[in-house]
Coordinates of C-alpha atoms and ligand atoms in Angstrom, one line a residue:
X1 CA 58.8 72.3 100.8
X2 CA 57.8 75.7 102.0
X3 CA 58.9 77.6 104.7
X4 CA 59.1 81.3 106.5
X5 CA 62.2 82.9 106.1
X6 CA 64.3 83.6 109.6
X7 CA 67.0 85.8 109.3
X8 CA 70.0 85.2 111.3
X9 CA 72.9 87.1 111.9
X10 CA 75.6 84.7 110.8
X11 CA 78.1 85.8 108.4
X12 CA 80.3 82.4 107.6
X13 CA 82.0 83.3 104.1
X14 CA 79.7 80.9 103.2
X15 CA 76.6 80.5 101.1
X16 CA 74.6 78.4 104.1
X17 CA 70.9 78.0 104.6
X18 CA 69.8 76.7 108.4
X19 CA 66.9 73.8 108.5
X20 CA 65.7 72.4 111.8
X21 CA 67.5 68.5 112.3
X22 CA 62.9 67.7 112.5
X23 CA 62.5 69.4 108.8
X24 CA 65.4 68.1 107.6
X25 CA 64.6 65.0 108.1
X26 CA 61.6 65.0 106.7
X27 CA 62.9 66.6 103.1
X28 CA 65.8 63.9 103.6
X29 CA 67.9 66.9 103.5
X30 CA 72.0 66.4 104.8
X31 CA 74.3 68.8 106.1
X32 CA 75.9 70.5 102.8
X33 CA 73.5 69.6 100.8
X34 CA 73.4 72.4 97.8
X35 CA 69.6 73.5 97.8
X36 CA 67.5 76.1 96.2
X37 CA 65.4 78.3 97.1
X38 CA 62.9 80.4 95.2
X39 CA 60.5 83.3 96.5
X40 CA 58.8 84.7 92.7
X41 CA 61.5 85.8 90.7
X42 CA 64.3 85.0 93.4
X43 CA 66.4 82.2 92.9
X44 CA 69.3 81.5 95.3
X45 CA 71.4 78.5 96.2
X46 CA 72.4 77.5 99.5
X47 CA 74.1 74.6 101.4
X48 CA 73.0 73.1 104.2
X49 CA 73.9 73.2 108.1
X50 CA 71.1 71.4 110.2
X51 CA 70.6 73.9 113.3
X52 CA 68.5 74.3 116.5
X53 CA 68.2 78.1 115.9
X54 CA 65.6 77.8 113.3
X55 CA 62.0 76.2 114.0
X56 CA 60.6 73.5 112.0
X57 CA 58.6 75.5 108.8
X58 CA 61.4 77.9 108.8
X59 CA 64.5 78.3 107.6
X60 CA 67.5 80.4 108.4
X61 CA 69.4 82.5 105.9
X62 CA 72.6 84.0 106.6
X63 CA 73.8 87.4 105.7
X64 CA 75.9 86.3 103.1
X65 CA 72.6 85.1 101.2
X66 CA 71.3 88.3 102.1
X67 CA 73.9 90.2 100.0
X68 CA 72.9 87.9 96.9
X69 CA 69.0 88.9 97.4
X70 CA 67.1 90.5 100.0
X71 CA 64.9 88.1 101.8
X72 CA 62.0 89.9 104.1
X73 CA 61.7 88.3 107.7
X74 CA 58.6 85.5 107.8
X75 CA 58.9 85.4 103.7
X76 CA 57.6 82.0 102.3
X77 CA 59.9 80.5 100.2
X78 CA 60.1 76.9 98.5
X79 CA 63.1 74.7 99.3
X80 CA 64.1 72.7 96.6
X81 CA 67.0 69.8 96.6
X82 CA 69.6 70.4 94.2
X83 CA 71.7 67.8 92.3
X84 CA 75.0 67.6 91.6
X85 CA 75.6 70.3 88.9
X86 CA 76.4 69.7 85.0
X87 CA 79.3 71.8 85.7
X88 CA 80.9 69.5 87.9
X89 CA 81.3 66.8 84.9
X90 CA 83.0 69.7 83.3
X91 CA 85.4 70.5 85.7
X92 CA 86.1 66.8 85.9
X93 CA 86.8 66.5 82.5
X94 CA 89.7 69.4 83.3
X95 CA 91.0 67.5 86.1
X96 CA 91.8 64.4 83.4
X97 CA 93.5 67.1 81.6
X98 CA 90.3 68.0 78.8
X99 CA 90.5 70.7 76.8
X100 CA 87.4 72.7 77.8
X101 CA 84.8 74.2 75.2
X102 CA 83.1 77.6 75.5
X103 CA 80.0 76.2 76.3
X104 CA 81.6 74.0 79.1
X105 CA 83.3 77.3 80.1
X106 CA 80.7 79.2 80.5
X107 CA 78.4 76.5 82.5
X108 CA 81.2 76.5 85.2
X109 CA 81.4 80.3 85.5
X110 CA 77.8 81.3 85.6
X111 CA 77.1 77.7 88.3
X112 CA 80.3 79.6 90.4
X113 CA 78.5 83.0 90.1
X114 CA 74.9 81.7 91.0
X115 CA 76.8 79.7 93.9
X116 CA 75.7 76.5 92.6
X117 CA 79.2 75.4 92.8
X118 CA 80.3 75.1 96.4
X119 CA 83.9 76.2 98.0
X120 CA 85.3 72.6 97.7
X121 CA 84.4 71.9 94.0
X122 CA 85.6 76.0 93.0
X123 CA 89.0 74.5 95.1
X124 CA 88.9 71.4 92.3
X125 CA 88.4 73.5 89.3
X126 CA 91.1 75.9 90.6
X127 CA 93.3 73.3 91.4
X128 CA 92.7 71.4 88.3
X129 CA 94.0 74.2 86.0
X130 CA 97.0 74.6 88.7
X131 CA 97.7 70.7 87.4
X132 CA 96.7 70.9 83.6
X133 CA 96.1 74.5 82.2
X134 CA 94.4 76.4 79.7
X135 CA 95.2 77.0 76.2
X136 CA 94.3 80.3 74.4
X137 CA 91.1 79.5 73.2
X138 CA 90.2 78.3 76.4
X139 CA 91.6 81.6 78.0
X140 CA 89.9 83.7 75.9
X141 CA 86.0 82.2 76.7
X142 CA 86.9 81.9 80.2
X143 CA 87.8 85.8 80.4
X144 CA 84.8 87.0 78.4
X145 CA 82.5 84.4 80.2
X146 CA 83.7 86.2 83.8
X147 CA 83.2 89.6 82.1
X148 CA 80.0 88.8 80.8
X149 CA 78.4 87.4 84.0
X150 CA 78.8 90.8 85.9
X151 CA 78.3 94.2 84.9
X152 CA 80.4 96.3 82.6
X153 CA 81.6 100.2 83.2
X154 CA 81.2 102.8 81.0
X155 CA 83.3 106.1 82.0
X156 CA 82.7 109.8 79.6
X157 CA 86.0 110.1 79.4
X158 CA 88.6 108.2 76.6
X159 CA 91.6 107.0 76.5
X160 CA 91.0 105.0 79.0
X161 CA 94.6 103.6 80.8
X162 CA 95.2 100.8 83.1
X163 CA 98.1 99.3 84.9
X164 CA 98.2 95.6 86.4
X165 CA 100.9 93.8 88.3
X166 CA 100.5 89.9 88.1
X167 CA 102.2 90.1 92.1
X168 CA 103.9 88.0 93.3
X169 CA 107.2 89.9 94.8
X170 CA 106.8 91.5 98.6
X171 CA 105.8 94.6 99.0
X172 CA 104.7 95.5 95.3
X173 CA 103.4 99.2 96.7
X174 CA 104.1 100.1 92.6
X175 CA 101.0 100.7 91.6
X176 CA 99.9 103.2 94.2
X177 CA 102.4 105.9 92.4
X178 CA 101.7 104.8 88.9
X179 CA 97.9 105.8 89.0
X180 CA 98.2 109.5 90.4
X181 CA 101.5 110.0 88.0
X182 CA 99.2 108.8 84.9
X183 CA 96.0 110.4 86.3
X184 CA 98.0 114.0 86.7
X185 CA 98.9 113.4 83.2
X186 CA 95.5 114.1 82.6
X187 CA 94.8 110.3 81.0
X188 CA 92.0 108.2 82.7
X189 CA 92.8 105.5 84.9
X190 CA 89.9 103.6 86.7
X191 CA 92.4 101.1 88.3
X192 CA 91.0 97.9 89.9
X193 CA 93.1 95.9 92.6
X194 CA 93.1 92.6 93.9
X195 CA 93.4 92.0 97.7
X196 CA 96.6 89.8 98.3
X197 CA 96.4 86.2 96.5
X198 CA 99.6 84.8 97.5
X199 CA 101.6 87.6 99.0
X200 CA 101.1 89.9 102.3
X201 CA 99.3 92.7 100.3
X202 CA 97.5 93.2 97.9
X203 CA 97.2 96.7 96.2
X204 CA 93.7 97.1 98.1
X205 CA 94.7 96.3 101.0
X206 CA 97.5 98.8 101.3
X207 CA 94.9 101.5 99.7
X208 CA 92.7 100.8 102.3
X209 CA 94.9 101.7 104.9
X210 CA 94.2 106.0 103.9
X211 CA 90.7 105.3 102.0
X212 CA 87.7 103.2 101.2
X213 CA 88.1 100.7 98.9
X214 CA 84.6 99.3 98.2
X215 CA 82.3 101.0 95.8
X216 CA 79.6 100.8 93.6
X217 CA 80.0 101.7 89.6
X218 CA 77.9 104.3 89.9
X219 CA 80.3 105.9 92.6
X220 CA 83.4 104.8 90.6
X221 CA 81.9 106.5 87.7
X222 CA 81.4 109.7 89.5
X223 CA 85.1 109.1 90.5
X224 CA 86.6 108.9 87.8
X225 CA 85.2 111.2 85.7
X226 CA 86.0 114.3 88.0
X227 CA 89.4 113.2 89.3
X228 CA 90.7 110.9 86.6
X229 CA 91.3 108.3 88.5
X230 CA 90.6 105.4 91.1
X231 CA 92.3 102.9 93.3
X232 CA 89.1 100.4 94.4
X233 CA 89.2 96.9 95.0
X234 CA 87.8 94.8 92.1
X235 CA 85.8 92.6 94.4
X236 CA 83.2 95.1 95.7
X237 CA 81.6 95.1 92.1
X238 CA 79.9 92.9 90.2
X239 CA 82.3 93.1 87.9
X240 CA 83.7 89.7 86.8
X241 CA 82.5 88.7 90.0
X242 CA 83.6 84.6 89.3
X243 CA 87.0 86.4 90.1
X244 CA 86.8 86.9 93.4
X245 CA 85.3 83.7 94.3
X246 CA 88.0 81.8 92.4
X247 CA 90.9 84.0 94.1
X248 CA 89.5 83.1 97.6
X249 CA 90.5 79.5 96.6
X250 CA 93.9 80.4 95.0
X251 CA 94.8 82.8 98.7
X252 CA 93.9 79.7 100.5
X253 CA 95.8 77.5 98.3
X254 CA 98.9 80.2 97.9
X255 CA 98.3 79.5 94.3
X256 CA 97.6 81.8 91.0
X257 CA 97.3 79.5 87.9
X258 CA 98.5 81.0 84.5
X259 CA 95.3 80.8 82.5
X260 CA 93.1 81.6 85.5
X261 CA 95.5 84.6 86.3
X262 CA 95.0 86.2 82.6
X263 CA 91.7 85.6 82.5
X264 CA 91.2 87.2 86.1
X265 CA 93.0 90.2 85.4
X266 CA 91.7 90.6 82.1
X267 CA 88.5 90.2 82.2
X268 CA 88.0 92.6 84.9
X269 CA 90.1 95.4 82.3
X270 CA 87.5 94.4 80.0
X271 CA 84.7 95.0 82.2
X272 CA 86.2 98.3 83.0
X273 CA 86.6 99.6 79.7
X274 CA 90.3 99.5 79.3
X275 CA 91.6 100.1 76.0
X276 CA 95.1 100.5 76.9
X277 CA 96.8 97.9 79.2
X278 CA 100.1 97.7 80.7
X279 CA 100.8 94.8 82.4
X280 CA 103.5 94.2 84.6
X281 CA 105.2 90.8 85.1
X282 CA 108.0 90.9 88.5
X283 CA 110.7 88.0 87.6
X284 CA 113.4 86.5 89.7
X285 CA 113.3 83.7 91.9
X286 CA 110.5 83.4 94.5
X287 CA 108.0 85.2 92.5
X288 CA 105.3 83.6 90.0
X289 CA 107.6 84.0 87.2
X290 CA 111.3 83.0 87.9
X291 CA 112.8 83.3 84.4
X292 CA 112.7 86.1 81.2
X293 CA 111.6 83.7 79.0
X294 CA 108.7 82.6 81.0
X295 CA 108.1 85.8 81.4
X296 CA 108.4 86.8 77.5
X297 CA 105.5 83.7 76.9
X298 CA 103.4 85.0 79.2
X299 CA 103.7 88.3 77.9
X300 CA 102.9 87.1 75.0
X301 CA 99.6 85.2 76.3
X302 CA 98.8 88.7 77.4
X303 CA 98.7 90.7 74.2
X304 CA 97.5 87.7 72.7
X305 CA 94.7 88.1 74.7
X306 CA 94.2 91.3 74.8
X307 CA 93.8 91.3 70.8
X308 CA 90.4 89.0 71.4
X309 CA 89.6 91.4 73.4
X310 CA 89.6 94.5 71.6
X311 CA 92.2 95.9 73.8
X312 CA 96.1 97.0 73.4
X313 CA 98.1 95.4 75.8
X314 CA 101.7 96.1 76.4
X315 CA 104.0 94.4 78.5
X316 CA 106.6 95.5 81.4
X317 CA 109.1 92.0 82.2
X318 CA 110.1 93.7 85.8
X319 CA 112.9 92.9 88.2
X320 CA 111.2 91.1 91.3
X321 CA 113.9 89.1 92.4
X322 CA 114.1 90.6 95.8
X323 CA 111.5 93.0 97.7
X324 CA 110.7 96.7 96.5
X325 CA 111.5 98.8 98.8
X326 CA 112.0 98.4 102.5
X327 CA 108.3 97.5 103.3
X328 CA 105.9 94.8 103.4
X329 CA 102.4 94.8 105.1
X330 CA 99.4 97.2 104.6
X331 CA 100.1 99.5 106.9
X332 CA 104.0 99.8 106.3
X333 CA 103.8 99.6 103.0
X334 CA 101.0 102.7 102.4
X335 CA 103.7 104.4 105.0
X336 CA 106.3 103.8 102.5
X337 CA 103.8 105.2 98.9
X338 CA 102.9 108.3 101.0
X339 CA 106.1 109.2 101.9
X340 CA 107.5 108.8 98.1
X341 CA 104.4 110.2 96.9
X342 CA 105.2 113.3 99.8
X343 CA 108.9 113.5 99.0
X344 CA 108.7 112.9 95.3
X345 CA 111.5 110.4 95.8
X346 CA 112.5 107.5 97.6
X347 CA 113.7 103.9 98.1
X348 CA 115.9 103.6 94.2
X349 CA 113.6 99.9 93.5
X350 CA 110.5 101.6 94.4
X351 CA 111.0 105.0 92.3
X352 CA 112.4 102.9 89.1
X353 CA 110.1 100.9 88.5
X354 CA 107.0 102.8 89.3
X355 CA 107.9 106.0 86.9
X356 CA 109.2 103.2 84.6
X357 CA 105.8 101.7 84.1
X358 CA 104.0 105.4 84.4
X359 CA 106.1 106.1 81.5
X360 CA 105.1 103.5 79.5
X361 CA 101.5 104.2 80.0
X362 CA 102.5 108.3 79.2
X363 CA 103.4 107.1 76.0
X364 CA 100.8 104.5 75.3
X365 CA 98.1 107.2 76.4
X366 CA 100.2 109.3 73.7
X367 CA 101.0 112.3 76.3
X368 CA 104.7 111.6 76.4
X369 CA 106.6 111.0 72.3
X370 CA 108.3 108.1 72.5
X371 CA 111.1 107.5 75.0
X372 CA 110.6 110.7 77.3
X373 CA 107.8 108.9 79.9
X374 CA 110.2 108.3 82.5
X375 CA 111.4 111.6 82.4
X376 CA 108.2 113.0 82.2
X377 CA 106.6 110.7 85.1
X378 CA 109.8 111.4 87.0
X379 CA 109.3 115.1 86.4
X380 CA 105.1 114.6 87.7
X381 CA 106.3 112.9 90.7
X382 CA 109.0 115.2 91.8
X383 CA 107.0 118.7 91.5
X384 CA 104.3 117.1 93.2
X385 CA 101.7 116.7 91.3
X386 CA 101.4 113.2 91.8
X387 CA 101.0 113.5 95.2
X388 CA 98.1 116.3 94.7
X389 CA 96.1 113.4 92.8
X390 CA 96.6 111.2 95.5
X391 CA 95.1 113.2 97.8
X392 CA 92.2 114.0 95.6
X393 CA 92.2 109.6 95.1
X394 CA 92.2 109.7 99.3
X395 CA 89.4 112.7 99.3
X396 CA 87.0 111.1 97.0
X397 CA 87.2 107.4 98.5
X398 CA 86.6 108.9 101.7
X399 CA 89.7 109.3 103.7
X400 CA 91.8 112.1 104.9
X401 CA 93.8 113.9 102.3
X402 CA 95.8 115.4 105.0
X403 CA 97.0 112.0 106.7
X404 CA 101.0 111.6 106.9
X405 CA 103.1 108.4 106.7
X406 CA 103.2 108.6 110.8
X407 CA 99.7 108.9 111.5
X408 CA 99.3 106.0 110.1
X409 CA 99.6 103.1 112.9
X410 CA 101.5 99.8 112.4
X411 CA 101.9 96.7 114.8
X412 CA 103.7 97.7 118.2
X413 CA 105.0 94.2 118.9
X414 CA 108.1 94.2 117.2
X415 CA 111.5 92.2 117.1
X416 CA 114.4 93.1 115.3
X417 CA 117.1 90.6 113.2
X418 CA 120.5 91.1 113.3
X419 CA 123.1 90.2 111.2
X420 CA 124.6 86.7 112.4
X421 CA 128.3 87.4 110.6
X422 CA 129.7 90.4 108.7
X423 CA 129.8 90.5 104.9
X424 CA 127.7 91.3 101.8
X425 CA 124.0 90.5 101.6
X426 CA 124.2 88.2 98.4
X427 CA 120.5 86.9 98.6
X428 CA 117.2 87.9 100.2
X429 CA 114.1 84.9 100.1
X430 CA 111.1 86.8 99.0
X431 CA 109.2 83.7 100.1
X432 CA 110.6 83.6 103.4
X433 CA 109.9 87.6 103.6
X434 CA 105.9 86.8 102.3
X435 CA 106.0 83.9 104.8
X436 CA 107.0 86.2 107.5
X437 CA 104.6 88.6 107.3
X438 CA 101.6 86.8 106.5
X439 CA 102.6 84.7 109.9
X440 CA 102.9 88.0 111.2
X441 CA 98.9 88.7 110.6
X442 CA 99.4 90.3 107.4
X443 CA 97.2 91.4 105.1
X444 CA 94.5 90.9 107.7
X445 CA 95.7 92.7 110.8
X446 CA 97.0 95.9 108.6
X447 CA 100.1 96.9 111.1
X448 CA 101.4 93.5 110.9
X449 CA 104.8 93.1 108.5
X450 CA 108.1 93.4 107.8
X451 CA 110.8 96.5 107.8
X452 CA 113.7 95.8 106.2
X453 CA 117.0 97.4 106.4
X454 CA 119.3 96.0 104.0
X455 CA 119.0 95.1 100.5
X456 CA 121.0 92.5 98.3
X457 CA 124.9 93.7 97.4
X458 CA 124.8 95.7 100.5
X459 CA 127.4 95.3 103.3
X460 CA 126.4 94.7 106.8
X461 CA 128.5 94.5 110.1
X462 CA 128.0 91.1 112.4
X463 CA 124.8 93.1 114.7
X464 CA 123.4 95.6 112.4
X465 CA 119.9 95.2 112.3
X466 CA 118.6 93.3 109.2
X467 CA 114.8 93.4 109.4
X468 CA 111.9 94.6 112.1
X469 CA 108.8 91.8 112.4
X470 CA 105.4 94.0 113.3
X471 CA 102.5 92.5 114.5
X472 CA 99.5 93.6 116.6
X473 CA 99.5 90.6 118.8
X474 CA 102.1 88.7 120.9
X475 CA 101.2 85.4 119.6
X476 CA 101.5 86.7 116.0
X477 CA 104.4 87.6 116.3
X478 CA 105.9 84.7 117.9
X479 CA 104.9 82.6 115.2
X480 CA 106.6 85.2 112.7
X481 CA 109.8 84.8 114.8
X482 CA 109.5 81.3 115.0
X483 CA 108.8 80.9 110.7
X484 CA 111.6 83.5 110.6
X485 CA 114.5 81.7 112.7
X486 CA 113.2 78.5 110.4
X487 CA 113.7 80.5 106.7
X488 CA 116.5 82.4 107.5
X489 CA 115.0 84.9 104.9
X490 CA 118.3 87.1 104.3
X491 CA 121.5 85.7 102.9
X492 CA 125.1 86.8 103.8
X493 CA 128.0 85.8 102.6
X494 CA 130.5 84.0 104.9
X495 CA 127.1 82.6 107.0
X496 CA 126.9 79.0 107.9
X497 CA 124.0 78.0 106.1
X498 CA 123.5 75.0 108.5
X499 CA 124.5 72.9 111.2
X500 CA 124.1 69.3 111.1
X501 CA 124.8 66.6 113.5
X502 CA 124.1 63.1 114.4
X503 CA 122.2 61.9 111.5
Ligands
RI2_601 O1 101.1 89.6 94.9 P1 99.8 88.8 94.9 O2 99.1 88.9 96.2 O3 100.0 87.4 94.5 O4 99.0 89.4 93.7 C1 97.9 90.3 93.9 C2 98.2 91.7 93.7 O5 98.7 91.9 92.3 C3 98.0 92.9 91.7 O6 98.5 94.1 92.0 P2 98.1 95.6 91.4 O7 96.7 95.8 91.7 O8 98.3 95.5 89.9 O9 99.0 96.6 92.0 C4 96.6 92.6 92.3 O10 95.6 93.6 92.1 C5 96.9 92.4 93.7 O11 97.0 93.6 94.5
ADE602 N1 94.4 86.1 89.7 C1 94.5 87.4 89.8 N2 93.4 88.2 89.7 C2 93.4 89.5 89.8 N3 94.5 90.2 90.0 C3 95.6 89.5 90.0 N4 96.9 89.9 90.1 C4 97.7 88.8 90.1 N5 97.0 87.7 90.0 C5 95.7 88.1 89.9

């Protein structure tokens, strides 16, 4: 059928096009039905939702269609019903634990990228490789298939370095001292970020806090090739963009399969440029990885990968068995980089692991001989000059190079934790923490999240404060409270665990 284009303010996270219940009808269309629609060389795919606000010869697009193509007010276009697609059959064949091939692969990514495949059947497919996996060769066309469906950068400047953390443990603020320590080293470092997948923040969401996060390649190009260096959020590109369709399933889900995770970071390193990858694996309980040897196969899986790639991958197995630092939430947590990028020092956790992996890179990037990067990315960060590429990061993604950990504003609706019993803190949940937080309203409302004042080993006197919830609204942070008195997130030794009775 053809119709007139309405535009209609709706933004729904969905791909949805609005018929009139009369038109409808009469195409035997059904609510969620996946159609298509084509105006000359436009082609876009849209579900249905039957709606009064659209007359019958008309049909509504949303503004999420909008961002996929422009559509002009009162512009015909033909409506065509849509089967089920091939790539359903494949992702099927998954689910009864197939192996997939390239071709199969490649259907699947490029239906998810054309938004042939709708939110529920992306949920399958993710959930499917949660259940049964991926081998290498799978891995491997399902990275350069992601890659290859978006757009590729290509910075004047060489080496280029990246750093990527596979998440995981609370308040993973790492990253935002590794890139201005490399970038002052003079290597290049385009770094790309997530938004949180299963934990409270991701790297772009803490960035975000002091600076824009969403840019075009030509503006990360211009970026990076004066400064060095970027901190952007992966998902405002077209660059692997099956990634950030896929993740939205996995944060909803809490889940990060293995293959889909290599392939997700990797592919957008590939899509960068990236010839020289460090990735960093947290381990400990309550994290994706619990164990070293897990960790070691993974790391394996990595380089692995990044040899099909073209790329040299090195591995950092990190310990993530308890938070880093003493923060967790957007805004607490870019409180906490500032003020060790400021002081050139801070929490031991934080500062170890961050010049630890700014090291490796030093010496992958071949600025530091073998051995001395910590001492030399300790050295950067102490004189300051890591902080001076920060605020040229902050200046060129918009925000204010001048801001201070104070100005900026986290969740005023707080309640404090004590210690139940005296004694040595001999475990903290990092599930719990994550749980708390997110509860809280984080990563979405960026004040909301956790302070904490005590770390494992320490002692702590029955009443000394153990952790601050933050969150911007009162019934955010009674649910925190209430998921908080439930997990019990910090251990002490001598605690009763539980009470039971009557059972
Ligand atoms: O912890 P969760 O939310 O599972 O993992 C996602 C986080 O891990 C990675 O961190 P980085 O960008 O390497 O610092 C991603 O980019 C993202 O910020
Ligand atoms: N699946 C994923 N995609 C991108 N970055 C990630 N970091 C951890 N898991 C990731």
């Amino acid at each position: 059928m053809k119709v007139k284009v309405r535009i209609l303010d709706v933004y729904s996270g969905r791909y949805s096009v609005f018929i009139n219940e009369k038109e409808a009808m009469k195409a035997k269309l059904h609510p969620d039905d996946l159609v298509k629609l084509e105006a000359g060389k436009k082609t876009v795919y849209g579900s249905v939702v039957i709606s009064s606000l659209v007359k019958e010869g008309e049909i509504g697009i949303s503004r999420d269609v909008l961002q996929l193509h422009s559509f002009s007010e009162g512009e015909v276009v033909t409506v065509i019903p849509s089967g089920t697609p091939e790539s359903v059959r494949y992702i099927k064949k998954k689910m009864n634990g197939g192996k997939l091939r390239k071709v199969e692969i490649e259907t699947i990514i490029k239906d998810i990228v054309d938004r042939k495949l709708r939110d529920i059947e992306i949920s399958s497919f993710v959930t499917s490789l949660e259940i049964n996996g991926l081998d290498m060769d799978e891995i491997a066309a399902l990275t350069i298939a992601m890659a290859e469906t978006g757009d590729m950068l290509d910075i004047d400047r060489k080496p280029i370095m990246d750093v990527h953390s596979i998440g995981g443990v609370p308040g993973n603020k790492t990253n935002i001292l590794v890139v201005p320590i490399v970038a002052a080293a003079g290597l290049t470092i385009p770094k790309t970020s997530s938004r949180a997948i299963t934990s409270a923040a991701g790297t772009a969401d803490v960035v975000e806090v002091f600076a824009d996060v969403s840019f075009s390649l030509d503006e990360i190009k211009r970026i990076v090739e004066k400064i060095g260096a970027c901190m952007v959020w992966g998902g405002a590109l077209n660059l692997a963009p099956a990634d950030d369709i896929t993740i939205k399933s996995e944060r909803a889900l809490s889940i990060d399969p293995t293959g889909l995770m290599l392939a997700s970071i990797m592919s957008k390193k590939y899509a960068m440029g990236s010839q020289y990858v460090l990735i960093d694996i947290p381990t400990g309980k309550g994290v994706k990885v619990e164990s070293v040897d897990q960790a070691r196969a993974l790391a394996r899986d990595f380089i692995e990968l990044g040899k099909r790639l073209g790329q040299y991958v090195e591995v950092a197995i990190t310990y993530g068995g308890q938070p880093i630092g003493h923060t967790v939430g957007p805004a607490l947590e870019a409180r906490e980089a500032l003020q060790a990028l400021m002081a050139g020092t801070g929490p031991g956790s934080l500062i170890e692991k961050a010049t630890g992996l700014a090291g490796v890179l030093l010496e992958m990037g071949g600025v530091a001989p073998a051995g001395m990067g910590k001492k030399m990315a300790r050295e950067i960060l102490e004189s300051g000059k890591a902080y001076q590429k920060m605020r040229e990061i902050i200046e060129e993604q918009g925000g204010n190079p001048d801001i201070k950990p104070e100005d900026i504003p986290v969740g005023d609706k707080t309640y404090t934790f004590t210690a139940p019993t005296s004694g040595y803190i001999t475990a903290i949940d990092n599930k719990a923490i994550t749980g708390i937080a997110r509860a809280a309203g984080a990563p979405e409302d960026k004040g909301a999240g956790i302070e904490l004042y005590v770390k494992v080993g320490e002692k702590v006197k029955e009443g000394d404060p153990l952790f601050t919830i933050h969150a911007e609204s009162e019934a955010r942070l009674d649910q925190a409270i209430v998921f908080a008195r439930r997990t019990e997130p910090i251990r002490i030794e001598g605690m009763v665990l539980q009470r039971i009775g009557n059972i």
